[in-house]
Coordinates of C-alpha atoms in Angstrom, one line a residue:
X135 CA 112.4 163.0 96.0
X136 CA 114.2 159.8 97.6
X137 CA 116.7 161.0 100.0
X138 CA 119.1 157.6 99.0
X139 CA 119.3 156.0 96.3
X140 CA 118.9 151.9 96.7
X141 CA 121.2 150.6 94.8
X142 CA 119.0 147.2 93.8
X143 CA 115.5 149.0 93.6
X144 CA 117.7 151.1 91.2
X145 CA 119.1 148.1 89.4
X146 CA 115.5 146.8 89.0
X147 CA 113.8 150.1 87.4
X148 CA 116.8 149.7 85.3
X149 CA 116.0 146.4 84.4
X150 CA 112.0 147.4 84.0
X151 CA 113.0 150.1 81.4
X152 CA 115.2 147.4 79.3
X153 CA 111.7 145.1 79.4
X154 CA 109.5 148.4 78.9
X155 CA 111.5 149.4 75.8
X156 CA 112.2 146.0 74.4
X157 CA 108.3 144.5 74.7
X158 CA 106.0 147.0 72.5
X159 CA 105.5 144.2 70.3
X160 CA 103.3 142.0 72.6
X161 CA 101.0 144.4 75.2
X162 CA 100.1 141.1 77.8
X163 CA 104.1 139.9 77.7
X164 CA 104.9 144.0 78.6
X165 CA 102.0 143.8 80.9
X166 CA 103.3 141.1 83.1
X167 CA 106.5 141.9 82.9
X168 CA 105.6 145.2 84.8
X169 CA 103.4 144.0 87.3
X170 CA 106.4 141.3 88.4
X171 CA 109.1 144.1 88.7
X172 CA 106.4 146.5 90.5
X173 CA 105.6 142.9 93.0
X174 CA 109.5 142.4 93.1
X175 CA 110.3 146.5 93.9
X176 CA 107.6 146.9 96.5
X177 CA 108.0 143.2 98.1
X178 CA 104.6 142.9 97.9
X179 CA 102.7 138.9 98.0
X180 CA 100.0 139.4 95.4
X181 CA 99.2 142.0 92.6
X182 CA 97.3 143.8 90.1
X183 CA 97.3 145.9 87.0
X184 CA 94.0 147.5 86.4
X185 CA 93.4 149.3 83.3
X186 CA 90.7 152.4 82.8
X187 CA 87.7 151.7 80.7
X188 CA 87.2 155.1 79.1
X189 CA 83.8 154.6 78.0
X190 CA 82.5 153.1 81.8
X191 CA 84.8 154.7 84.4
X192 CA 85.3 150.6 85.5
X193 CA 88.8 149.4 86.5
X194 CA 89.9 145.8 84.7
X195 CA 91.9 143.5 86.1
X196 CA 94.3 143.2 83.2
X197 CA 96.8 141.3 85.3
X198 CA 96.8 139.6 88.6
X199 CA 100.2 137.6 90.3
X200 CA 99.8 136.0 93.1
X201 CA 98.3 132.8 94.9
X202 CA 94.6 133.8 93.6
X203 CA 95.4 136.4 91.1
X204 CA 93.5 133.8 88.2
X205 CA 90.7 134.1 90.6
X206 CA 90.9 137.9 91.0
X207 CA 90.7 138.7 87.2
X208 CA 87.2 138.2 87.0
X209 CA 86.1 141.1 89.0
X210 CA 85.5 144.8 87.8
X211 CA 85.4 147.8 89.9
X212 CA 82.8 150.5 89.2
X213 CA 84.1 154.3 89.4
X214 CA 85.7 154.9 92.7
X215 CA 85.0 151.5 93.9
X216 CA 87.6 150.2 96.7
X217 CA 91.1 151.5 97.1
X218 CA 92.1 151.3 93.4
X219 CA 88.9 152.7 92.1
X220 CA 89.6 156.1 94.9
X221 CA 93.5 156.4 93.4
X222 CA 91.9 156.3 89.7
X223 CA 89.4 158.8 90.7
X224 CA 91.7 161.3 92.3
X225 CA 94.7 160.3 90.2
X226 CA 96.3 160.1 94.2
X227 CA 98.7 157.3 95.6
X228 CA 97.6 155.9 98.5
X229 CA 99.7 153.8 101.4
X230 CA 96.9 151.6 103.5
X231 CA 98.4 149.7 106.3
X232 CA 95.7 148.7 108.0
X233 CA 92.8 148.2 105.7
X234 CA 90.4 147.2 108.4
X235 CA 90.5 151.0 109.6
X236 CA 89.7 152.2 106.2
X237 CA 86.4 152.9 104.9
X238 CA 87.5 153.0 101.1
X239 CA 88.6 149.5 101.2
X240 CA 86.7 147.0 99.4
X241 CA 86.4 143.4 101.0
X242 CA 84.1 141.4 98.4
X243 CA 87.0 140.7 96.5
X244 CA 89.4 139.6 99.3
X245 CA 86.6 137.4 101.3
X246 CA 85.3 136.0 97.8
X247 CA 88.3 134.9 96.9
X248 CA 89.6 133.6 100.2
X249 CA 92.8 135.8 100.7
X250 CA 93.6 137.9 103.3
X251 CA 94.7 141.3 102.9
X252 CA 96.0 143.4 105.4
X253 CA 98.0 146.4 103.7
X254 CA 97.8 147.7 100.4
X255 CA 99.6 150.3 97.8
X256 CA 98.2 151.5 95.1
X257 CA 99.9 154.0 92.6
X258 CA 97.4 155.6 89.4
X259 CA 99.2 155.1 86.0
X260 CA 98.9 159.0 84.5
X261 CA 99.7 160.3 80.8
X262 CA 99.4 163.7 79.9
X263 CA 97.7 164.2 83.6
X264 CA 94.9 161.3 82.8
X265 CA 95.0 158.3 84.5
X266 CA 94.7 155.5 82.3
X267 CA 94.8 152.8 85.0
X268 CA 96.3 151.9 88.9
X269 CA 98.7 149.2 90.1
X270 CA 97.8 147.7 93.7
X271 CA 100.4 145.9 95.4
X272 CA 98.5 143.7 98.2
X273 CA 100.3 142.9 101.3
X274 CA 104.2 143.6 101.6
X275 CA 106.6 140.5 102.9
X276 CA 107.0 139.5 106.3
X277 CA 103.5 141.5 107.8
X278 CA 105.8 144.9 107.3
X279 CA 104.4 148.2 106.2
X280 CA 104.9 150.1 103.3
X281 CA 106.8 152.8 103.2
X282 CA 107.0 156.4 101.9
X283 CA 110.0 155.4 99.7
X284 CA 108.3 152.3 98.1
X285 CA 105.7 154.8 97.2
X286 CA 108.2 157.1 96.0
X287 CA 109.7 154.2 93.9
X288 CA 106.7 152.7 92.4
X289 CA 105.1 156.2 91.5
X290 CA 108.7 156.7 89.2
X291 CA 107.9 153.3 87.7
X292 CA 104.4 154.0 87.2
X293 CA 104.9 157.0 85.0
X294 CA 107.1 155.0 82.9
X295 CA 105.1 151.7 82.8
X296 CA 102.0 153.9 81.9
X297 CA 104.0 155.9 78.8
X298 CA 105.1 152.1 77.5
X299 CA 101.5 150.6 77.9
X300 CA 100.7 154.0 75.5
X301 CA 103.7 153.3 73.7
X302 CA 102.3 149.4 73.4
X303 CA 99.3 150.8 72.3
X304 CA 100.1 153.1 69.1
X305 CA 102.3 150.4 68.0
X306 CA 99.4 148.1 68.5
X307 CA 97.2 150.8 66.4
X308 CA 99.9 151.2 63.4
X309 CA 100.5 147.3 63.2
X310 CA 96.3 147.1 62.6
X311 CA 96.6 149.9 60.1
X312 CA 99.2 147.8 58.4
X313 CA 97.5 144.9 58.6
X314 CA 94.6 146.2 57.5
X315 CA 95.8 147.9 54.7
X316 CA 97.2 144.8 53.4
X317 CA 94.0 143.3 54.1
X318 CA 92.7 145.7 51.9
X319 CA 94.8 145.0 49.2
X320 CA 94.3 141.4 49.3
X321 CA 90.5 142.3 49.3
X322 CA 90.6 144.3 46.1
X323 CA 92.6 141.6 44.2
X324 CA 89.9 139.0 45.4
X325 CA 91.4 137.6 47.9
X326 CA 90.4 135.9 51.4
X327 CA 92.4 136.1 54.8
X328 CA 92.7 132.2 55.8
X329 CA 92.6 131.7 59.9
X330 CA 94.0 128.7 61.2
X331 CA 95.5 127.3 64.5
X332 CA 93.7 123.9 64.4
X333 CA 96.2 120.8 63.7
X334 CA 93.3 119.2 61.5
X335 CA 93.2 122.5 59.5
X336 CA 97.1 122.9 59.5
X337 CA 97.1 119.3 58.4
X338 CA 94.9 120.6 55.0
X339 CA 97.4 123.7 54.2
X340 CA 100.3 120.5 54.1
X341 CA 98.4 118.4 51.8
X342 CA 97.6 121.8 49.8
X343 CA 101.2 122.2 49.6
X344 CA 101.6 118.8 48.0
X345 CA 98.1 118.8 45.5
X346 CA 99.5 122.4 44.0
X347 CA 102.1 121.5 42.5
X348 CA 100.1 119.3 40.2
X349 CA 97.6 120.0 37.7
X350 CA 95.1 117.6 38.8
X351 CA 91.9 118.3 39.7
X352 CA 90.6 118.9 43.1
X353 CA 87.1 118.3 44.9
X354 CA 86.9 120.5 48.1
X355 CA 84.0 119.2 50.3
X356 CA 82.5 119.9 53.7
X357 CA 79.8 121.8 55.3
X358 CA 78.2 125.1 54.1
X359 CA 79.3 127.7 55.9
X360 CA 83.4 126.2 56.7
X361 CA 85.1 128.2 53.9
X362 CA 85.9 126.1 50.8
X363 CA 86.3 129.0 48.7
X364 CA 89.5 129.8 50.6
X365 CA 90.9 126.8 50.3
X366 CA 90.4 126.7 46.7
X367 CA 92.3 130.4 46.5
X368 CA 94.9 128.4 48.7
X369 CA 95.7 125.8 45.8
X370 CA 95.6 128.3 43.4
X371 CA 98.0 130.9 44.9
X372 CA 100.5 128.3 46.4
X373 CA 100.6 126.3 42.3
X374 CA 102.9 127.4 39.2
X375 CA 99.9 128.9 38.3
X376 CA 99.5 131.2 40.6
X377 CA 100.3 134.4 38.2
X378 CA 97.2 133.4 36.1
X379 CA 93.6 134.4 36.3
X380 CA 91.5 132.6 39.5
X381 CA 88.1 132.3 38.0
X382 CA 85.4 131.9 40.6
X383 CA 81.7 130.5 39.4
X384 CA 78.3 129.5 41.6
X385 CA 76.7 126.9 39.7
X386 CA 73.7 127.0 41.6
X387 CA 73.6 131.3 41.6
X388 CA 72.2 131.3 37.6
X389 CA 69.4 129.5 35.9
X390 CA 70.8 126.3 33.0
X391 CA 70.6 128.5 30.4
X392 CA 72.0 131.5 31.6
X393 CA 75.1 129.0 33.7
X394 CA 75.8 127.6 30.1
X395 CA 76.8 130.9 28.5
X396 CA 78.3 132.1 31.6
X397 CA 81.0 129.4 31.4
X398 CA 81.4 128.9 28.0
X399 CA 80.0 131.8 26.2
X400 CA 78.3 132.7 23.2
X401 CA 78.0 134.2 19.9
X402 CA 76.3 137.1 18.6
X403 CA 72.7 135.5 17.9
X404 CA 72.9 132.0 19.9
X405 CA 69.8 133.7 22.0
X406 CA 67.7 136.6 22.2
X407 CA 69.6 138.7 24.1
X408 CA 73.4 137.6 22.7
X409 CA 73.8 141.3 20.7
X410 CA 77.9 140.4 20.6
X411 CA 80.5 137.7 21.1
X412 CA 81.1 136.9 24.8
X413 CA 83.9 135.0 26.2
X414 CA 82.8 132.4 29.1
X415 CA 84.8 131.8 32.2
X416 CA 86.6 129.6 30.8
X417 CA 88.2 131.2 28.2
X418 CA 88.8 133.9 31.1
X419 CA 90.5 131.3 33.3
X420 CA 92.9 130.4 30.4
X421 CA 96.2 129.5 32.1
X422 CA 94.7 129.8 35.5
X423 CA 92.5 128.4 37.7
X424 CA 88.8 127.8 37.9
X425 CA 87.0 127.8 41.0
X426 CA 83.3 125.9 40.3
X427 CA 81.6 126.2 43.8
X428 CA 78.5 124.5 44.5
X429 CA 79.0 121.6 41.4
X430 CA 76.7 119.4 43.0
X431 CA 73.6 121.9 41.6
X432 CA 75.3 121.5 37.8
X433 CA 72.4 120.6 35.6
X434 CA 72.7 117.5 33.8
X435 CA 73.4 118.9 30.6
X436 CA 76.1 120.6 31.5
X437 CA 78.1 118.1 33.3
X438 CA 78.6 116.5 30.2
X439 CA 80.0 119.7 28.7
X440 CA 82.3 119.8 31.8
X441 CA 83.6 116.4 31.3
X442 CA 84.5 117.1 28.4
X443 CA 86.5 120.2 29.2
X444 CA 88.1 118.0 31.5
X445 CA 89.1 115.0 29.4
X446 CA 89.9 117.1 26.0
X447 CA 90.3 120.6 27.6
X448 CA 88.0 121.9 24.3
X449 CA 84.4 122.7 24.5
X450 CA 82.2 125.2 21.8
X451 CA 80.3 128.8 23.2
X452 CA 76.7 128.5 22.9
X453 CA 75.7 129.0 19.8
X454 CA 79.0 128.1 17.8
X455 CA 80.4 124.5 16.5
X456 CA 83.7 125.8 16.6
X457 CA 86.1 124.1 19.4
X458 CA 87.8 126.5 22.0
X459 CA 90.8 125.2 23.5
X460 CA 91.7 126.1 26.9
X461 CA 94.8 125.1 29.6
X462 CA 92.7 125.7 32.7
X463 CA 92.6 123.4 36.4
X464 CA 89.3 122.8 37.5
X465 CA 88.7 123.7 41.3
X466 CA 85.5 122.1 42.7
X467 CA 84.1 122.5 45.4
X468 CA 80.2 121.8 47.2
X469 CA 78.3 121.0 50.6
X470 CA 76.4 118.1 48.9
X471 CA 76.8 114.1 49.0
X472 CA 78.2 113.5 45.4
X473 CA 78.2 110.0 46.4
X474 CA 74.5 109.9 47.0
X475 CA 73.6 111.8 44.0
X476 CA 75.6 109.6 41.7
X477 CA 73.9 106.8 43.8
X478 CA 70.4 108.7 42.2
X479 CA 71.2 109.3 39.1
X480 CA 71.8 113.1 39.9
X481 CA 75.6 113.4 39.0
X482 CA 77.2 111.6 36.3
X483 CA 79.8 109.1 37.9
X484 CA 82.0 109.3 35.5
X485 CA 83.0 113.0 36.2
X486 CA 82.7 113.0 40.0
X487 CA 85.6 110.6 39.6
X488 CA 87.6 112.7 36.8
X489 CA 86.8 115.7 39.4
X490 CA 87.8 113.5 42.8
X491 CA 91.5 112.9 41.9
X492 CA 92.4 115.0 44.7
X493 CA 89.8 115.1 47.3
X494 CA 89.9 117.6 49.9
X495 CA 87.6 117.1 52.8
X496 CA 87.3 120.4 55.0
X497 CA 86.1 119.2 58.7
X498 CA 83.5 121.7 60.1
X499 CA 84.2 124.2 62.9
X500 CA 82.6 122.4 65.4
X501 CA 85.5 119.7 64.8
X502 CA 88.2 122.7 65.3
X503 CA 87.5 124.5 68.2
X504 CA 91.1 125.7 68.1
X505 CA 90.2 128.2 64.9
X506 CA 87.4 129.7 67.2
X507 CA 89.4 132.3 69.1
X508 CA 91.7 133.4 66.5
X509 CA 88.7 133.3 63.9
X510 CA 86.9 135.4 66.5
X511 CA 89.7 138.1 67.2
X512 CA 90.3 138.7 63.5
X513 CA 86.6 139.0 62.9
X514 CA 86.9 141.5 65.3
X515 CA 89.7 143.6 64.4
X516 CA 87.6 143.8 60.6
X517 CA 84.3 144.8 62.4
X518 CA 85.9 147.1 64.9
X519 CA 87.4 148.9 62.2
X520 CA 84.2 149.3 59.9
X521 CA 82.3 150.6 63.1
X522 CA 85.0 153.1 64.3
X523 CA 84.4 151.0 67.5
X524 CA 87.2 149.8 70.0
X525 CA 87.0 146.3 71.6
X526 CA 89.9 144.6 74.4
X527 CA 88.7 141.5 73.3
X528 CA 86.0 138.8 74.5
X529 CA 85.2 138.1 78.1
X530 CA 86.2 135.0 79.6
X531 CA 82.2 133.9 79.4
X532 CA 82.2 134.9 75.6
X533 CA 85.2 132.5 74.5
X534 CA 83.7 129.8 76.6
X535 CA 80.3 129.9 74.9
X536 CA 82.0 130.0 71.3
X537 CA 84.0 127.0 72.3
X538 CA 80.9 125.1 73.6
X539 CA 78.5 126.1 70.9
X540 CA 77.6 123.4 67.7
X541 CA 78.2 126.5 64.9
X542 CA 76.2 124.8 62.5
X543 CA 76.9 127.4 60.0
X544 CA 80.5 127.1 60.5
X545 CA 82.8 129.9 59.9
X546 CA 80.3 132.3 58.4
X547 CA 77.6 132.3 61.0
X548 CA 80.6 132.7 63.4
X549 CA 81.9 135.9 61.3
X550 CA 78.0 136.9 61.5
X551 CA 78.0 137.3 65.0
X552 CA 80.5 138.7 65.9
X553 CA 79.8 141.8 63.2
X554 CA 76.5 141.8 65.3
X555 CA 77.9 141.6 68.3
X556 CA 80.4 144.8 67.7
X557 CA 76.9 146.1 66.4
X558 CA 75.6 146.0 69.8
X559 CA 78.1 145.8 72.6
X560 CA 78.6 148.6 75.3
X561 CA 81.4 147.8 77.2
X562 CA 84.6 147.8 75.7
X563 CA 84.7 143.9 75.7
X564 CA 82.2 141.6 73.9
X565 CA 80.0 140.1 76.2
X566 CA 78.3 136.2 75.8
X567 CA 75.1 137.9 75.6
X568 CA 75.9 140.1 72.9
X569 CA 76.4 137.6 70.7
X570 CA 73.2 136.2 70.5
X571 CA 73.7 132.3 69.9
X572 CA 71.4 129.2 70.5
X573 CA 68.2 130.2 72.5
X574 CA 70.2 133.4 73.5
X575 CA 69.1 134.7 70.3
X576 CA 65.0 133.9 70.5
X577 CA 63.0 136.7 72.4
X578 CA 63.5 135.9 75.9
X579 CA 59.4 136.3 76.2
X580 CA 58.7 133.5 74.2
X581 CA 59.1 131.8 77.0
X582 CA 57.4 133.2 80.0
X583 CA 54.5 131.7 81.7
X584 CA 55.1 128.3 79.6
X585 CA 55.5 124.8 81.2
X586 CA 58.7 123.1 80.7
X587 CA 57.8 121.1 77.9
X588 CA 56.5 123.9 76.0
X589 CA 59.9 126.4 76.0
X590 CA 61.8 122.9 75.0
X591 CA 59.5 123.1 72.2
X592 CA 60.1 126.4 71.4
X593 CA 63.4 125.9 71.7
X594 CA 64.0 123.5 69.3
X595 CA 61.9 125.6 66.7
X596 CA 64.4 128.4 67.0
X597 CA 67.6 126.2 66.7
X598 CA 66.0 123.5 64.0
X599 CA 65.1 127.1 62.3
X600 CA 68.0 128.3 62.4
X601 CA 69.7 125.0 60.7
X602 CA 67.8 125.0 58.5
X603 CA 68.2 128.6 57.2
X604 CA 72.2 128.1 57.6
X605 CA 72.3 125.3 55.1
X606 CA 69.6 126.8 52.9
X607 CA 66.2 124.6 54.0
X608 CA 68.0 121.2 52.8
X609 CA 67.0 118.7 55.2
X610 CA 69.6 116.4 54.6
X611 CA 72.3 118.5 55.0
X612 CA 71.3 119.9 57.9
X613 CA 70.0 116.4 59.8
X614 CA 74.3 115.8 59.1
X615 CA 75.0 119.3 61.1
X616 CA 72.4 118.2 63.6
X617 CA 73.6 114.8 63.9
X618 CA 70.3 113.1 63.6
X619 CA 68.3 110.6 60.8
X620 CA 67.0 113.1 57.6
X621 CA 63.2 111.1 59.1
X622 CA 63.4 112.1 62.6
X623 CA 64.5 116.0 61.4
X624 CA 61.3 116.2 59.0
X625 CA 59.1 114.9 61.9
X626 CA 60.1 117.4 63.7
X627 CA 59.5 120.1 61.0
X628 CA 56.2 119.0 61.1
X629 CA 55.5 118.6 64.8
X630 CA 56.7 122.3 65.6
X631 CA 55.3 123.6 62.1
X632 CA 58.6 124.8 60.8
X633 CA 58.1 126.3 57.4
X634 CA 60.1 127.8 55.1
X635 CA 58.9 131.6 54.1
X636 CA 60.2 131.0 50.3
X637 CA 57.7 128.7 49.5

């Protein structure tokens, strides 16, 4: 026990309990608030909060203060490694005063980084008699030692700093069972989470705001892949008609025949199979919204019918001459150049227009690297849960190669690697080579023993592959993800025999 009591030290553990007990919300913010009251107790110049990888035995730098404590975060230390990895082993404190004379001391770190240290403290954060992790104070003020009673002191703190960061943690837990249960509820009524962060992104929820409250039509376009479909649930659920059915339909999922009766229905008779009345999805979508995704793949024929239903608001069920009148706004929505298939003769003009009064232009994700991390993290939290898996997070490497990559199938091929990341990651954070993107994803072997022109060329065969599977083997859509003439893409094809298996 301390013989005195210090009045200040005892004002600031005070003052660490009111920020343990008022932070739960936020685990960094409580984090960094008790590394700088554990710096500011001890009167220590640098710092570190390492945290226990239960699966590994590895101390994380979770935190680092100090003139190089950015630099310092990028280290680990295996089990028992240095001073901090001996307190988290024996769950002892430990006063070093002259590291130099101490075997345990690790001095990678300290000559990698380019700061001294001559004295250190290090205190293991224990709950239930397990230590979950160790703060290190490095080098106490004015070349003095530490002392028995700043020992004493920080190993009160520590006990309550590591109860909070458990504290931090349940609440962290129940607020992703919440979440997730609402998630799940969303889910069973349809419904998508929307992700953004990205001012270009935020810029499309305003406009949505605005084109709701009409009953116009809308044309959502943009790249396979960026999430249209959300968008189009976003107009729906922020309009007056929000309490009505959201009808969704793929136009290019069904065969003409079949796509006719599925949106408009049929009568007992109008084909071989018809053995009873059927309503069509838009009879379902009566006083709601219809969501028609891919309408650049509507058949001929029935764009006419659709124009119809868009100037009159009638059409007749297959097999019937009787009119059906419907109150329904049309959603569209596709990855195609409307333009350019008006331009051949593809798409009637005259309902592209009707169906571009409100256009809606979604930029890819490639454009919006500022949806990447929080895309990533809640992709995460879904795939963590479904695996019974626990993740920290990304390493620094990871979110650096998602910010640099092209993502030329957008949002989903980003959702699709992380699941297969969580699939096969180890450590408690995902690594940039577990997920597998660009050439990381070709067998390494591919290229051994080749010249450098040869693994170029092998290269390219993976990524052009990979395009062209992302925006289902349509050349010109994917020589606009790859940024390069539809000619030069199908030379290409050709020169590194790129063919698709489907035909």
């Amino acid at each position: 026990m301390l013989d005195t009591i210090d009045p200040a030290k005892f004002g600031t553990l005070i003052e660490i309990n009111a920020l343990i007990n008022s932070n739960y919300g936020d685990a960094m913010s409580l984090l960094s608030h008790i590394l700088e009251s554990a710096t500011k107790l001890t009167e220590g110049e640098a710092s570190s909060l390492l945290l226990l990888e239960p699966s590994t035995g590895r101390l994380r730098f979770e935190i680092a203060l100090g003139p190089k404590g950015r630099d310092v975060k990028r280290f680990l230390l295996n089990p028992g490694e240095g001073i901090a990895g001996w307190v988290a082993v024996h769950g002892r404190s430990l006063i070093v005063n002259d590291v130099d004379t101490d075997s345990r001391f690790y001095a990678d770190i300290s000559k990698s980084i380019g700061f001294p240290t001559f004295s250190i403290l290090a205190v293991p954060m224990r709950v239930r008699d397990e230590t979950v992790g160790v703060i290190e104070i490095i080098n106490k003020k004015q070349k003095k030692y530490f002392t028995q009673d700043d020992l004493r002191w920080l190993e009160i703190f520590s006990i309550q700093a590591a109860l909070a960061i458990e504290n931090a943690k349940y609440l962290e837990k129940a607020q992703d069972e919440i979440h997730y249960l609402r998630d799940q509820v969303q889910a069973e009524k349809g419904w998508h989470n929307l992700i953004a962060q990205s001012p270009l992104i935020l810029e499309k929820l305003d406009l949505i705001e605005r084109v709701a409250k009409t009953d116009s039509s809308v044309l959502i376009l943009g790249e396979s892949g960026v999430g249209k479909e959300l968008f189009a649930e976003q107009v729906h659920q922020k309009s007056a008609r929000s309490s009505g059915p959201f009808i969704r339909v793929n136009c290019a999922a069904l065969p003409e025949g079949l796509l006719e009766s599925e949106l408009f229905g049929h009568v007992k008779g109008a084909f071989t199979d018809a053995v009873q009345n059927r309503k069509g999805r838009f009879e379902l979508a009566n006083g709601g919204t219809i969501f028609l995704d891919e309408i650049g793949d509507l058949p001929l024929k029935l764009q006419a019918k659709l124009l119809r239903v868009l100037q009159q608001r009638t059409f007749e069920r297959l097999g019937s001459s009787d009119s059906v009148t419907v109150d329904v706004r049309i959603v569209a929505a596709t990855n195609r150049d409307v333009e350019a298939l008006v331009e051949k003769g593809e798409f009637r003009s005259d309902l592209y227009y009707r169906l571009n009064v409100l256009p809606l232009h979604i930029p890819p994700l490639r454009q919006r690297k500022e949806d990447i991390p929080a895309l990533a993290d809640f992709f995460l939290k879904k795939f963590s849960r479904e695996t019974n898996k626990r993740f920290a997070g990304f390493t620094e490497a990871a979110i650096e190669l998602m910010l640099s990559y092209s993502w030329p199938g957008n949002v989903r091929e980003l959702e699709n690697a992380v699941e297969r990341a969580v699939v096969i990651a180890k450590d408690n954070r995902v690594s940039a080579r577990d997920l597998l993107l660009g050439s990381s994803a070709a067998d390494t072997d591919d290229y051994k023993g080749k010249s450098l022109k040869e693994a170029l060329s092998i290269f390219k065969r993976h990524f052009i592959r990979k395009a062209l599977e992302d925006n289902k083997w349509n050349q010109t859509e994917t020589a606009k993800v790859l940024d390069i003439q539809r000619t030069y893409l199908s030379r290409l094809v050709k020169e590194l025999d790129i063919s698709n298996p489907k035909e």
